[in-house]
Coordinates of C-alpha atoms and ligand atoms in Angstrom, one line a residue:
X29 CA 111.1 100.4 56.7
X30 CA 114.8 101.1 55.1
X31 CA 115.5 104.5 54.2
X32 CA 118.5 106.0 52.2
X33 CA 119.6 109.3 50.5
X34 CA 121.4 109.5 47.3
X35 CA 122.4 112.4 44.8
X36 CA 122.6 111.0 41.1
X37 CA 121.1 110.6 37.7
X38 CA 117.9 108.9 37.4
X39 CA 118.8 106.7 34.4
X40 CA 121.8 105.1 36.4
X41 CA 119.6 103.8 39.2
X42 CA 119.8 100.0 39.5
X43 CA 116.3 100.0 41.4
X44 CA 113.1 98.2 41.1
X45 CA 111.5 101.6 40.1
X46 CA 112.5 105.1 39.7
X47 CA 109.7 107.7 40.8
X48 CA 109.8 110.9 38.8
X49 CA 107.2 113.4 38.6
X50 CA 104.8 115.0 35.6
X51 CA 103.3 118.1 35.9
X52 CA 99.6 118.6 34.3
X53 CA 99.7 120.2 30.7
X54 CA 102.2 117.5 30.2
X55 CA 105.5 119.2 31.6
X56 CA 108.1 116.9 32.5
X57 CA 110.1 117.6 35.9
X58 CA 113.8 118.0 35.8
X59 CA 114.8 113.9 36.2
X60 CA 111.4 113.0 34.3
X61 CA 113.3 114.9 31.4
X62 CA 116.7 113.4 31.6
X63 CA 115.3 110.0 31.4
X64 CA 113.1 111.4 28.5
X65 CA 116.4 112.6 26.8
X66 CA 118.3 109.0 27.4
X67 CA 115.3 107.0 26.0
X68 CA 114.6 108.9 22.8
X69 CA 111.5 110.5 24.0
X70 CA 110.2 107.5 25.4
X71 CA 108.3 109.2 27.7
X72 CA 107.0 112.2 26.1
X73 CA 105.9 109.8 23.2
X74 CA 103.7 108.1 25.8
X75 CA 102.5 111.2 27.2
X76 CA 101.6 112.6 23.5
X77 CA 99.4 109.3 23.4
X78 CA 97.6 110.7 26.4
X79 CA 98.2 108.0 28.9
X80 CA 99.4 110.5 31.3
X81 CA 98.1 113.8 31.6
X82 CA 99.9 115.1 34.8
X83 CA 96.6 115.3 36.6
X84 CA 97.5 114.9 40.5
X85 CA 96.9 111.7 42.0
X86 CA 97.3 109.7 38.6
X87 CA 100.1 107.4 38.0
X88 CA 101.5 105.4 35.2
X89 CA 103.6 102.7 35.7
X90 CA 106.4 101.7 32.8
X91 CA 108.6 98.6 32.1
X92 CA 112.1 98.5 30.7
X93 CA 112.4 102.0 29.9
X94 CA 115.3 102.2 27.1
X95 CA 118.5 104.0 28.5
X96 CA 117.7 103.3 32.2
X97 CA 119.2 100.6 34.6
X98 CA 115.9 100.5 36.5
X99 CA 113.4 97.6 36.2
X100 CA 110.5 100.4 36.0
X101 CA 109.8 103.7 36.1
X102 CA 106.7 105.3 37.9
X103 CA 105.3 108.6 36.6
X104 CA 103.6 110.3 39.4
X105 CA 101.1 113.4 38.5
X106 CA 101.9 116.5 40.1
X107 CA 99.0 118.5 39.0
X108 CA 99.7 122.4 37.8
X109 CA 103.6 123.6 38.1
X110 CA 102.2 127.0 39.6
X111 CA 100.2 125.5 42.0
X112 CA 102.4 122.9 43.5
X113 CA 102.7 123.5 47.2
X114 CA 103.4 121.8 50.4
X115 CA 100.2 120.0 50.3
X116 CA 100.4 118.9 46.6
X117 CA 104.3 117.4 47.2
X118 CA 103.0 115.6 50.5
X119 CA 100.1 114.1 48.4
X120 CA 102.4 113.0 45.2
X121 CA 104.9 111.2 47.6
X122 CA 101.8 109.7 49.2
X123 CA 100.4 108.4 45.9
X124 CA 104.2 107.2 44.7
X125 CA 104.6 105.3 48.2
X126 CA 101.0 103.7 48.2
X127 CA 101.4 102.7 44.6
X128 CA 105.3 101.3 44.8
X129 CA 103.6 99.3 47.8
X130 CA 101.6 97.8 45.1
X131 CA 103.9 96.9 42.5
X132 CA 106.3 93.8 42.2
X133 CA 109.5 95.7 43.4
X134 CA 111.0 95.4 46.7
X135 CA 112.7 99.1 46.4
X136 CA 111.8 102.4 45.2
X137 CA 114.2 105.2 44.3
X138 CA 112.2 108.3 44.7
X139 CA 113.0 111.5 42.5
X140 CA 109.6 113.5 43.7
X141 CA 112.1 114.9 46.5
X142 CA 113.9 117.1 44.2
X143 CA 111.1 119.1 43.2
X144 CA 110.9 122.7 43.9
X145 CA 108.4 123.1 46.7
X146 CA 108.0 127.1 47.2
X147 CA 110.2 128.4 50.6
X148 CA 111.2 124.7 51.5
X149 CA 114.6 123.4 51.1
X150 CA 115.8 119.9 50.9
X151 CA 116.0 119.3 54.5
X152 CA 112.2 119.9 54.5
X153 CA 111.3 118.0 51.5
X154 CA 113.3 115.0 53.0
X155 CA 111.9 115.2 56.6
X156 CA 107.9 115.3 55.3
X157 CA 108.8 112.5 52.3
X158 CA 109.9 110.5 55.2
X159 CA 106.7 110.9 57.4
X160 CA 104.4 110.8 54.7
X161 CA 106.0 107.8 53.4
X162 CA 105.6 106.0 57.2
X163 CA 102.0 107.4 57.6
X164 CA 101.1 105.9 54.3
X165 CA 102.0 102.5 55.1
X166 CA 101.0 102.5 58.7
X167 CA 98.2 100.0 59.2
X168 CA 96.5 98.9 62.6
X169 CA 95.7 95.2 62.1
X170 CA 96.8 94.0 65.4
X171 CA 93.5 92.8 66.7
X172 CA 92.5 91.2 63.5
X173 CA 93.2 87.5 63.2
X174 CA 93.9 87.4 59.4
X175 CA 96.2 90.1 58.3
X176 CA 95.9 91.5 55.0
X177 CA 99.3 90.5 53.2
X178 CA 100.7 92.8 50.8
X179 CA 102.0 90.3 48.1
X180 CA 105.6 91.9 47.7
X181 CA 105.8 94.7 50.1
X182 CA 107.9 97.7 49.8
X183 CA 111.2 97.0 52.2
X184 CA 113.5 100.0 50.7
X185 CA 113.1 103.6 49.9
X186 CA 115.9 106.1 48.4
X187 CA 115.1 109.6 48.6
X188 CA 117.1 111.8 45.9
X189 CA 118.6 115.3 46.0
X190 CA 119.5 117.5 43.5
X191 CA 122.8 118.8 44.8
X192 CA 125.6 116.8 46.7
X193 CA 125.9 119.8 49.3
X194 CA 122.0 119.2 50.3
X195 CA 123.1 115.4 51.3
X196 CA 124.5 116.5 55.0
X197 CA 120.9 118.2 55.7
X198 CA 118.8 115.6 54.2
X199 CA 120.6 112.7 56.3
X200 CA 119.7 114.8 59.3
X201 CA 116.2 115.4 58.0
X202 CA 116.0 111.4 57.3
X203 CA 116.5 110.6 61.0
X204 CA 114.1 113.4 62.1
X205 CA 111.4 112.3 59.9
X206 CA 111.7 108.8 61.4
X207 CA 111.9 109.7 64.8
X208 CA 108.8 111.9 64.0
X209 CA 107.2 109.2 62.2
X210 CA 107.8 106.6 65.4
X211 CA 106.1 109.0 67.8
X212 CA 103.0 109.3 65.3
X213 CA 102.9 105.8 64.9
X214 CA 102.9 105.0 68.9
X215 CA 100.1 108.1 69.3
X216 CA 97.9 106.1 66.2
X217 CA 98.4 102.7 68.0
X218 CA 97.1 104.2 71.2
X219 CA 94.2 106.2 69.6
X220 CA 92.9 103.1 67.9
X221 CA 93.5 100.6 70.6
X222 CA 89.8 99.9 72.1
X223 CA 89.2 100.9 75.8
X224 CA 89.4 97.2 77.0
X225 CA 92.9 97.3 76.0
X226 CA 94.0 100.7 76.2
X227 CA 93.0 101.5 79.9
X228 CA 94.8 104.2 82.2
X229 CA 97.1 101.2 83.2
X230 CA 98.1 100.4 79.8
X231 CA 99.0 104.2 79.6
X232 CA 101.3 104.0 82.5
X233 CA 102.8 100.7 81.0
X234 CA 103.6 102.4 77.7
X235 CA 105.1 105.1 79.7
X236 CA 107.2 102.8 81.6
X237 CA 108.4 101.0 78.2
X238 CA 109.5 104.5 77.0
X239 CA 111.1 105.2 80.2
X240 CA 113.0 101.9 80.1
X241 CA 114.0 102.5 76.6
X242 CA 115.1 106.1 76.6
X243 CA 116.4 106.2 80.3
X244 CA 113.6 108.5 81.4
X245 CA 112.5 109.3 85.1
X246 CA 108.7 107.8 85.7
X247 CA 106.2 108.5 88.5
X248 CA 102.7 106.7 88.5
X249 CA 100.3 108.3 90.9
X250 CA 97.6 105.7 92.3
X251 CA 94.4 106.8 93.6
X252 CA 95.4 107.2 97.0
X253 CA 98.4 109.2 96.3
X254 CA 96.2 111.4 94.1
X255 CA 93.8 111.6 97.3
X256 CA 96.9 112.7 99.5
X257 CA 97.7 115.5 96.6
X258 CA 94.1 116.9 96.9
X259 CA 93.1 116.1 93.2
X260 CA 89.6 115.7 93.6
X261 CA 88.4 116.9 90.3
X262 CA 90.2 114.1 88.7
X263 CA 89.2 111.6 91.1
X264 CA 85.8 112.9 90.7
X265 CA 85.7 111.8 86.9
X266 CA 87.0 108.2 88.1
X267 CA 84.5 107.5 90.6
X268 CA 81.9 105.5 88.2
X269 CA 84.6 103.3 86.8
X270 CA 86.3 100.3 88.0
X271 CA 89.6 100.6 86.3
X272 CA 92.1 102.2 88.6
X273 CA 92.9 105.8 87.2
X274 CA 96.5 107.0 87.0
X275 CA 98.3 110.0 87.1
X276 CA 101.5 109.7 85.0
X277 CA 104.6 112.0 84.9
X278 CA 107.6 111.1 82.7
X279 CA 110.6 113.2 82.7
X280 CA 113.0 113.6 79.9
X281 CA 116.0 115.7 81.3
X282 CA 118.5 116.0 78.4
X283 CA 119.1 119.9 78.8
X284 CA 121.5 121.7 80.9
X285 CA 120.6 121.1 84.7
X286 CA 119.0 124.6 85.1
X287 CA 117.1 124.8 82.3
X288 CA 113.6 125.4 83.1
X289 CA 111.7 122.3 81.5
X290 CA 109.1 122.6 78.9
X291 CA 105.8 120.7 80.1
X292 CA 103.5 118.9 78.1
X293 CA 99.9 117.5 79.6
X294 CA 97.8 115.3 77.4
X295 CA 94.1 114.7 78.3
X296 CA 93.8 110.6 78.9
X297 CA 90.1 109.8 79.1
X298 CA 90.6 106.0 77.8
X299 CA 86.9 106.3 77.1
X300 CA 84.2 108.8 77.4
X301 CA 80.8 107.6 77.9
X302 CA 79.7 111.1 79.2
X303 CA 79.3 109.5 83.0
X304 CA 75.8 110.4 84.2
X305 CA 75.1 113.0 81.6
X306 CA 75.2 110.1 79.0
X307 CA 76.0 110.6 75.3
X308 CA 74.0 109.5 73.0
X309 CA 74.7 106.0 71.4
X310 CA 75.7 106.6 67.8
X311 CA 79.2 106.8 67.4
X312 CA 79.9 106.5 70.7
X313 CA 82.7 103.9 70.0
X314 CA 84.7 106.7 68.6
X315 CA 85.1 108.2 72.4
X316 CA 87.9 105.6 72.7
X317 CA 90.2 108.2 71.3
X318 CA 89.7 110.5 74.3
X319 CA 93.0 109.8 75.2
X320 CA 94.3 111.5 72.2
X321 CA 96.1 114.3 74.2
X322 CA 97.7 111.6 76.4
X323 CA 99.0 109.5 73.3
X324 CA 100.3 112.5 71.2
X325 CA 102.5 113.6 74.0
X326 CA 103.6 110.2 74.6
X327 CA 104.2 109.9 70.9
X328 CA 106.2 113.2 70.9
X329 CA 108.2 112.2 74.0
X330 CA 109.2 109.1 72.1
X331 CA 110.2 111.1 69.0
X332 CA 112.1 113.5 71.1
X333 CA 114.1 111.0 72.9
X334 CA 115.1 109.2 69.8
X335 CA 116.0 112.6 68.6
X336 CA 118.2 113.2 71.6
X337 CA 116.9 116.7 71.7
X338 CA 119.0 118.7 74.4
X339 CA 115.9 119.9 76.3
X340 CA 114.6 119.0 79.6
X341 CA 110.3 118.1 78.9
X342 CA 108.0 117.0 81.3
X343 CA 104.7 115.2 80.4
X344 CA 102.1 114.9 82.7
X345 CA 99.1 112.5 82.0
X346 CA 96.1 112.5 83.7
X347 CA 94.1 109.2 82.9
X348 CA 91.0 107.4 83.9
X349 CA 87.5 106.4 82.3
X350 CA 84.6 108.6 82.1
X351 CA 81.6 106.0 83.4
X352 CA 78.5 106.2 84.8
X353 CA 77.6 103.8 87.7
X354 CA 76.3 103.9 91.3
X355 CA 79.5 105.7 92.8
X356 CA 79.7 108.1 89.7
X357 CA 79.7 111.9 90.3
X358 CA 76.1 113.4 89.5
X359 CA 75.5 116.7 88.1
X360 CA 75.1 119.5 90.8
X361 CA 77.9 117.9 92.6
X362 CA 80.5 120.2 94.0
X363 CA 84.2 119.2 94.3
X364 CA 87.2 120.9 95.6
X365 CA 90.1 121.0 93.2
X366 CA 93.8 120.7 93.9
X367 CA 94.0 124.5 93.5
X368 CA 91.5 124.9 96.5
X369 CA 88.9 126.5 93.8
X370 CA 85.6 124.5 93.9
X371 CA 83.8 123.5 90.7
X372 CA 80.3 122.8 90.5
X373 CA 80.0 120.0 88.2
X374 CA 76.7 120.7 86.0
X375 CA 77.3 118.3 83.2
X376 CA 79.6 114.9 83.8
X377 CA 80.3 115.0 80.3
X378 CA 82.7 118.1 80.3
X379 CA 85.4 116.0 82.1
X380 CA 88.1 116.8 80.3
X381 CA 88.8 119.9 81.9
X382 CA 88.4 118.4 85.4
X383 CA 91.1 116.0 85.0
X384 CA 93.1 118.9 83.0
X385 CA 93.0 121.3 86.2
X386 CA 94.4 119.2 88.6
X387 CA 97.3 117.9 86.3
X388 CA 97.8 121.8 85.5
X389 CA 98.1 122.9 89.1
X390 CA 100.4 119.9 89.9
X391 CA 102.9 120.8 87.3
X392 CA 103.4 124.3 88.9
X393 CA 105.9 122.8 91.2
X394 CA 108.1 122.1 88.0
X395 CA 108.5 126.2 87.5
X396 CA 108.0 125.2 84.0
X397 CA 109.5 127.2 80.9
X398 CA 106.0 127.0 79.6
X399 CA 103.4 124.4 79.7
X400 CA 101.1 123.0 76.8
X401 CA 98.1 121.0 77.3
X402 CA 96.8 118.9 74.7
X403 CA 93.3 117.4 74.7
X404 CA 90.3 116.1 72.9
X405 CA 88.2 118.6 74.5
X406 CA 85.1 119.6 73.1
X407 CA 82.6 118.9 70.2
X408 CA 82.3 122.7 69.6
X409 CA 85.8 122.7 68.8
X410 CA 84.9 120.5 65.9
X411 CA 82.3 122.7 64.9
X412 CA 84.6 125.8 65.0
X413 CA 87.7 124.1 62.9
X414 CA 86.6 121.3 61.3
X415 CA 89.3 118.3 60.7
X416 CA 91.6 120.9 59.5
X417 CA 93.3 123.0 62.2
X418 CA 93.6 122.1 66.0
X419 CA 92.5 125.4 68.2
X420 CA 94.9 126.8 70.3
X421 CA 94.5 129.2 73.2
X422 CA 97.1 130.8 75.1
X423 CA 97.7 133.3 77.8
X424 CA 100.9 134.4 75.9
X425 CA 101.0 135.5 72.4
X426 CA 104.6 135.0 71.5
X427 CA 104.3 131.2 72.8
X428 CA 101.1 131.1 70.7
X429 CA 103.0 132.2 67.5
X430 CA 105.6 129.7 68.3
X431 CA 103.0 126.8 68.2
X432 CA 101.4 128.5 65.3
X433 CA 104.6 128.5 63.1
X434 CA 105.5 125.1 64.4
X435 CA 102.0 123.5 63.0
X436 CA 102.9 125.8 59.7
X437 CA 105.9 123.7 59.3
X438 CA 105.0 120.6 60.4
X439 CA 101.7 120.7 57.9
X440 CA 99.9 120.2 61.4
X441 CA 98.4 123.4 61.3
X442 CA 96.6 125.0 64.5
X443 CA 94.3 128.3 64.4
X444 CA 94.5 131.0 67.2
X445 CA 91.4 131.5 69.1
X446 CA 90.1 134.1 71.6
X447 CA 90.6 133.6 75.3
X448 CA 89.1 136.9 76.6
X449 CA 87.9 137.4 79.9
X450 CA 84.4 138.5 79.0
X451 CA 84.1 134.7 78.1
X452 CA 84.7 134.0 81.6
X453 CA 81.1 134.9 82.9
X454 CA 79.7 132.0 81.4
X455 CA 81.4 129.9 83.9
X456 CA 79.4 131.6 86.9
X457 CA 78.1 129.0 89.3
X458 CA 75.1 129.6 92.0
X459 CA 76.7 127.4 94.5
X460 CA 80.4 126.9 93.9
X461 CA 83.3 129.0 92.6
X462 CA 82.7 128.3 89.1
X463 CA 80.6 125.7 86.7
X464 CA 82.4 122.9 84.7
X465 CA 80.4 124.3 81.7
X466 CA 79.5 127.4 80.1
X467 CA 76.3 127.1 77.6
X468 CA 76.2 126.4 74.2
X469 CA 77.8 129.5 72.4
X470 CA 81.5 129.4 72.4
X471 CA 82.0 126.2 73.8
X472 CA 85.5 125.5 73.2
X473 CA 86.6 128.9 74.3
X474 CA 84.6 128.6 77.7
X475 CA 86.4 125.3 77.9
X476 CA 89.7 127.3 77.7
X477 CA 88.6 129.6 80.0
X478 CA 87.9 127.2 82.5
X479 CA 91.5 125.8 82.2
X480 CA 92.9 129.5 82.4
X481 CA 91.7 129.4 85.8
X482 CA 94.3 126.9 86.9
X483 CA 97.3 128.3 84.7
X484 CA 98.1 131.9 86.0
X485 CA 101.3 130.8 87.4
X486 CA 103.0 130.0 84.0
X487 CA 103.2 130.5 80.2
X488 CA 100.8 128.4 79.1
X489 CA 98.9 127.3 75.7
X490 CA 96.1 124.7 75.1
X491 CA 95.4 122.8 72.1
X492 CA 91.7 121.4 71.1
X493 CA 92.4 118.2 68.9
X494 CA 88.9 117.2 69.2
X495 CA 88.6 117.2 65.4
X496 CA 92.2 116.8 64.3
X497 CA 93.3 113.8 66.3
X498 CA 90.5 111.3 64.7
X499 CA 89.1 110.8 61.2
X500 CA 85.6 109.5 61.1
X501 CA 83.9 107.5 57.9
X502 CA 85.2 104.9 55.7
X503 CA 89.0 105.4 56.7
X504 CA 88.2 105.9 60.6
X505 CA 91.1 106.2 62.9
X506 CA 93.6 107.9 64.8
X507 CA 95.5 110.2 62.9
X508 CA 98.6 111.1 65.1
X509 CA 98.2 114.8 65.2
X510 CA 99.4 116.9 66.9
X511 CA 102.7 115.0 67.3
X512 CA 104.3 116.7 64.3
X513 CA 103.2 120.2 65.5
X514 CA 104.6 119.5 69.4
X515 CA 107.7 118.0 68.1
X516 CA 108.7 120.8 65.7
X517 CA 107.6 123.2 68.3
X518 CA 110.4 121.5 70.5
X519 CA 112.5 121.3 67.8
X520 CA 112.8 125.1 67.6
X521 CA 113.2 125.3 71.4
X522 CA 116.4 123.2 71.2
X523 CA 117.7 125.3 68.2
X524 CA 117.0 122.9 65.4
X525 CA 114.6 124.3 63.2
Ligands
BES117 N1 85.4 114.3 74.7 C1 84.5 115.1 74.8 C2 84.7 116.3 73.3 C3 84.6 115.3 72.1 C4 83.3 115.5 71.2 C5 85.8 115.0 71.3 C6 83.4 114.9 70.0 C7 85.9 114.7 69.9 C8 84.5 114.4 69.5 C9 84.5 116.2 75.8 O1 84.5 115.1 77.2 C10 82.9 116.5 76.1 O2 82.0 115.6 76.0 N2 82.6 117.7 75.7 C11 81.5 118.3 75.9 C12 81.4 119.3 76.9 C13 80.0 119.9 76.9 C14 79.3 118.8 78.0 C15 80.1 121.2 77.7 C16 81.0 118.5 74.5 O3 81.6 119.0 73.3 O4 79.7 118.1 74.2
MN118 MN1 83.0 114.5 77.9
ZN119 ZN1 85.9 113.7 76.9

């Protein structure tokens, strides 16, 4: 998709289609009003006849509107003006782009980006329009033998801003939006790819491709390397699988030499059967997205590299399958983690924390400014927060605040959950330093409490994305979250937000 930014009057655009908004109760947005005036009330006549009431999600495509140079004018319903906020704005852009892609024209000139969104400037509006447009047009059809052809696909989008003084910010926002969308698209591809394609080796190859393209430093640790490092909890998860596990460390060093690095850790279970504590069969296919944490940190690395943020960021991904098998770890087995703490594995399905804890110990050596881990960690988090917010846990309140704000800004929200010591008792084991499960109550909190036992040496936050990285049902698939949250967080750290 080709994008550009413009400032100018809607009736003068030589475009296949000009897109303007109409609020509910038939109130025209400013660009719609301009077209209405030059066309001798062509729009208000149609609206008076009841063909477009401005309900959100509705559209009306008009041809040969008098007084305009465009082939078509697309009216997009915006809902009530007083309720028009971020979500409504993003929905309007999505509706416009979907409709443009289905009409005969190859390009569209969108005036919705001039709409007033409370507390948001032109930069925000353009960044989000770009992201939403690319998100809407995303398709995963690489494994279908016959692709669904769009007859005359949209090739070029122009976003308009109301004032010339907004052009500079808008141009930058367009670049940023495209970078974030590229990161999301990578994350979505990885999440959607089934586990017979997306193996630990495939994730390592993806990291290699990023390292080559953006000149990052890459280390991939093999089973033998991990044995030497004492990463036994990670390896205990890999024991039932024939796919070789990997520990991937990718370094983007574009900050000052002695800037402490920000570390991102992503859970990379390329398929979670539960192991010997086997999961039920229903919807087990969805456990191919149990590497959603890894996918989102890889996507974020791509986004920040494309944006060339002046930061040092290190990504660490522990990755393996979780399979049953003759060699698999059994309930009750006790292993010594890289940190020296021993763990009684009471349930082999609580494997995410086992691969993460060794990765969290490993990254101590970077003396990080902070560490953020991202994981499809618990079903309990889906029960607590549904598919709206990611669960956020942290040992540092100001880091938590920063991530919450980034999520708000990115329309990729998280919710702060408690990490109080009171919950630690649930992890007590009779035979080892801790158990890997804490019972049914507060399942997402006890999982975070387990991780907290490995992150005492630095500021740390944990995002449980089990509910947000994936959509079930008819539109089943990967969402690309939380790439927007993480990228906005890093933009903030780079002084760019
Ligand atoms: N990958 C799952 C968590 C999950 C569940 C993600 C549903 C997305 C959707 C994780 O490894 C897991 O199985 N967790 C267990 C933990 C339990 C055994 C303490 C769970 O949530 O049931
Ligand atoms: Mn599991
Ligand atoms: Zn899992």
